XYZ file of C-alpha atoms in Angstrom:
292
model
C 95.461 61.399 88.137
C 92.516 58.842 87.489
C 93.570 57.389 90.752
C 93.151 61.101 92.884
C 89.083 60.796 91.238
C 88.215 57.657 92.227
C 89.420 57.759 95.262
C 87.661 61.762 95.227
C 84.762 59.595 94.004
C 85.156 57.220 97.811
C 85.184 59.502 99.792
C 81.832 61.338 98.006
C 80.298 57.995 98.791
C 81.483 57.643 102.368
C 80.376 61.514 103.099
C 76.642 60.550 101.155
C 76.716 56.999 103.167
C 77.482 59.772 106.795
C 74.614 61.752 106.218
C 72.076 59.299 105.268
C 72.829 57.973 108.692
C 72.961 61.181 110.547
C 69.087 61.403 109.121
C 67.303 58.351 110.771
C 66.614 58.150 114.147
C 69.618 56.877 116.166
C 71.914 58.130 114.164
C 70.237 61.517 115.421
C 71.122 59.858 119.336
C 74.075 58.629 118.575
C 76.661 61.308 116.915
C 74.423 62.853 114.748
C 76.280 66.405 113.583
C 79.360 64.734 114.008
C 79.076 62.606 111.148
C 77.922 65.705 108.947
C 81.238 67.098 110.425
C 82.780 64.068 109.088
C 81.065 64.305 105.916
C 82.267 67.865 105.203
C 85.299 66.503 105.685
C 85.409 63.669 103.113
C 82.975 66.445 100.774
C 85.966 68.726 100.773
C 88.485 65.975 100.396
C 86.895 64.988 97.712
C 87.097 68.591 95.926
C 90.421 68.477 96.897
C 91.803 65.079 94.507
C 89.500 66.542 91.596
C 91.213 69.416 91.507
C 94.545 67.595 91.593
C 92.839 65.262 88.974
C 91.872 68.144 87.273
C 88.378 67.516 86.909
C 87.120 70.944 87.429
C 83.615 70.530 87.113
C 83.017 67.786 89.798
C 85.797 69.865 92.722
C 83.606 72.425 92.238
C 80.695 70.263 93.368
C 81.981 68.753 95.573
C 82.489 72.336 97.043
C 79.160 73.176 97.260
C 78.431 70.548 98.911
C 80.181 71.165 101.418
C 79.713 74.729 101.529
C 75.731 73.872 101.640
C 76.227 71.715 105.118
C 78.441 74.747 106.718
C 75.329 76.892 106.098
C 73.258 74.511 107.453
C 74.797 74.008 110.420
C 75.147 78.105 111.034
C 78.995 78.171 109.598
C 78.750 80.922 107.083
C 82.679 82.052 107.589
C 83.217 77.968 106.143
C 80.662 78.203 103.821
C 81.668 81.118 102.409
C 85.425 79.404 101.687
C 83.342 76.680 100.242
C 82.117 78.315 97.631
C 84.931 80.784 97.157
C 86.395 77.166 96.350
C 84.041 75.989 94.132
C 83.345 79.488 92.127
C 87.915 79.257 91.273
C 86.453 75.436 90.088
C 83.745 76.735 88.135
C 85.206 79.257 86.158
C 87.377 76.589 84.921
C 84.697 74.684 83.549
C 81.431 75.486 84.220
C 81.339 80.064 83.995
C 77.365 80.715 84.952
C 77.982 77.585 88.419
C 81.153 80.671 89.081
C 78.962 83.416 89.197
C 75.842 81.688 91.436
C 78.798 81.099 93.757
C 80.199 83.968 94.371
C 76.748 85.614 94.782
C 76.278 82.773 97.062
C 79.300 83.771 98.661
C 78.388 88.283 98.770
C 75.155 87.336 99.845
C 76.805 85.653 102.487
C 78.892 88.589 103.406
C 76.871 91.172 103.142
C 74.101 89.118 105.826
C 77.413 89.387 108.011
C 78.505 92.916 107.349
C 81.462 92.178 105.514
C 80.518 94.904 102.861
C 84.628 94.738 102.211
C 84.876 90.849 101.544
C 81.384 91.051 99.163
C 82.618 94.425 97.026
C 85.433 91.961 95.884
C 83.689 89.208 95.093
C 81.360 92.019 93.005
C 84.317 92.544 91.473
C 85.015 89.290 90.721
C 82.089 88.804 88.794
C 82.789 91.860 86.913
C 85.682 90.707 86.053
C 84.374 87.601 84.681
C 81.533 89.551 82.717
C 84.759 91.783 81.302
C 86.828 89.437 80.293
C 85.209 85.511 79.925
C 82.094 85.945 78.911
C 82.665 89.562 77.363
C 79.043 90.866 78.758
C 79.990 95.280 79.380
C 76.377 95.891 81.051
C 76.804 92.786 83.921
C 80.214 94.060 83.865
C 79.161 97.646 84.552
C 76.191 96.020 86.826
C 79.451 94.245 88.802
C 81.122 97.303 89.452
C 78.864 100.319 90.505
C 78.012 97.659 93.164
C 80.723 97.034 94.157
C 82.249 100.387 93.843
C 79.437 101.282 96.201
C 79.465 99.512 98.917
C 83.483 99.786 98.668
C 83.163 103.298 99.017
C 80.338 102.260 101.999
C 83.864 101.256 103.844
C 85.551 104.202 103.192
C 87.719 102.573 100.551
C 87.416 104.946 98.285
C 90.825 104.566 96.484
C 89.058 101.065 95.519
C 86.190 102.030 94.833
C 87.289 104.275 92.053
C 89.025 101.524 90.411
C 85.853 100.048 90.055
C 83.462 103.701 89.112
C 86.742 104.094 86.279
C 85.540 100.309 84.982
C 82.683 101.659 84.415
C 83.181 104.763 82.882
C 84.963 103.042 81.064
C 82.489 100.040 79.681
C 79.670 102.929 79.705
C 81.829 105.265 76.846
C 81.908 101.630 74.767
C 78.534 101.086 74.430
C 78.141 104.547 74.347
C 76.487 106.112 77.305
C 78.921 109.484 76.916
C 77.003 110.849 79.852
C 77.801 109.004 82.675
C 81.269 108.381 81.470
C 81.998 112.128 81.613
C 80.247 112.053 84.660
C 82.445 109.584 86.261
C 85.540 111.131 84.960
C 84.680 114.225 85.582
C 84.118 113.624 89.367
C 86.954 110.952 89.966
C 89.628 113.873 88.608
C 87.675 116.654 91.322
C 88.291 113.822 94.198
C 92.171 113.565 92.932
C 93.429 117.213 92.876
C 93.421 118.071 96.503
C 95.614 114.824 96.356
C 99.703 114.970 95.486
C 99.685 111.339 94.696
C 96.194 110.962 93.122
C 96.852 114.437 90.965
C 98.970 113.284 88.178
C 96.564 110.968 86.799
C 94.083 113.991 86.766
C 95.043 114.659 83.391
C 94.073 111.904 82.030
C 90.622 111.165 83.597
C 89.971 115.154 81.648
C 91.417 113.863 78.421
C 89.284 110.797 78.535
C 86.335 113.455 79.821
C 86.915 115.542 76.270
C 87.091 112.710 74.267
C 84.265 111.750 75.267
C 82.350 115.651 74.802
C 83.452 115.190 71.536
C 81.804 111.885 71.094
C 78.913 113.903 70.948
C 78.607 117.682 70.514
C 82.531 119.812 69.495
C 81.397 123.269 71.343
C 80.572 121.034 74.838
C 84.265 119.607 74.283
C 85.930 122.795 73.797
C 84.073 124.190 77.070
C 84.449 121.134 79.127
C 88.547 121.410 78.275
C 88.514 125.287 78.745
C 86.103 124.089 82.596
C 89.381 121.603 82.938
C 91.771 123.801 82.689
C 90.163 125.918 85.556
C 89.998 123.547 87.506
C 93.617 122.676 86.407
C 95.596 124.495 85.586
C 98.611 122.468 84.278
C 96.478 120.155 81.980
C 97.316 123.354 79.881
C 101.214 121.682 79.396
C 100.428 118.613 79.379
C 100.160 116.119 75.747
C 96.751 115.154 76.461
C 95.183 118.885 75.845
C 98.283 119.491 73.408
C 96.620 116.853 71.177
C 92.958 117.779 71.637
C 93.144 121.084 70.523
C 94.524 119.889 67.335
C 91.817 116.970 66.554
C 89.497 120.064 67.388
C 91.612 121.923 64.894
C 91.100 119.158 61.646
C 87.374 118.226 62.858
C 87.076 122.214 62.650
C 89.097 122.060 58.645
C 87.579 118.401 58.055
C 91.003 117.063 58.044
C 90.844 113.803 58.064
C 93.868 112.986 57.456
C 95.558 115.758 59.447
C 93.393 113.627 62.354
C 95.094 110.083 61.695
C 98.974 111.830 61.927
C 98.427 113.952 64.511
C 97.042 110.756 66.215
C 99.869 108.877 65.170
C 102.339 111.148 66.068
C 101.318 110.480 69.567
C 100.882 107.343 70.058
C 104.873 107.360 68.394
C 105.372 108.632 71.659
C 102.272 107.935 74.014
C 100.955 104.875 73.630
C 97.312 104.518 72.859
C 95.298 101.557 74.110
C 92.502 99.797 72.790
C 90.025 102.073 74.606
C 91.819 106.141 73.205
C 92.458 103.680 69.968
C 88.217 103.281 69.513
C 87.376 106.593 70.759
C 89.012 108.154 68.483
C 88.090 106.185 65.849
C 84.837 107.277 66.502
C 85.388 110.542 66.274
C 87.513 110.335 63.478
C 84.054 109.357 61.757
C 82.172 112.480 62.637
C 84.663 114.475 60.247
C 83.586 111.571 57.087
C 80.183 111.373 57.670
C 79.340 114.996 59.101
C 79.586 117.635 56.249
C 79.881 121.091 58.628
C 80.731 119.842 62.117
C 80.997 124.107 63.203
């Protein structure tokens, strides 16, 4: 590993030497552009060797230098590729630098009109904010941008996938109206698809739970509207649970509420999002003496 790092450092020195010589008057006359190309190759090889040595920050910096040279030469696609390589390395050492590199990639791809590629990079940034930074506001921002780009390129399935993330984290941040709007829109757009229709009950279920966090009367009205739009929803376990939970809330029966959730969870495992939202709804039973 140490040998790889030493070789990488030698290549960095060689790249800098070639660049310095290309900037002289004689160097510009005799193969200046070829020396820049050689320097790019040195930086890329150095990046590979630093990766092998697990020197992630140094690898990221080497790929970044190669990207900058590609940009100056007008090789935008190659520059984007090197910035992506740099981002992958920085993810292991400096998340902020990784984001900066991916933002550069997005800038290049949007300038080239490659919006699907730009969308994928926004999605990558969103995933970093989601899992590494745990910054849901910024994750929402980049998922929204990714969805907009995907939608513009008619990649509706990818756009919906991103928007479902926006809805998930909007609800967690207690922006229930936004979450409800997204779940309802995606549910309704899925009704006419034989492949997507199976997910409609889940989207309506999530939207109904968000309604319950805000206003029980609105939640009841929403559920009736969902049944009109999708009659099969009334035969689902999700609808049955909603009806039971609403009854327990009206009766201010917190224990019954808990048992109903446990029974459902024993058959259909509830993830962390459901657990969080249901606990917020249950809290209303204890805090509000009259929910009718």
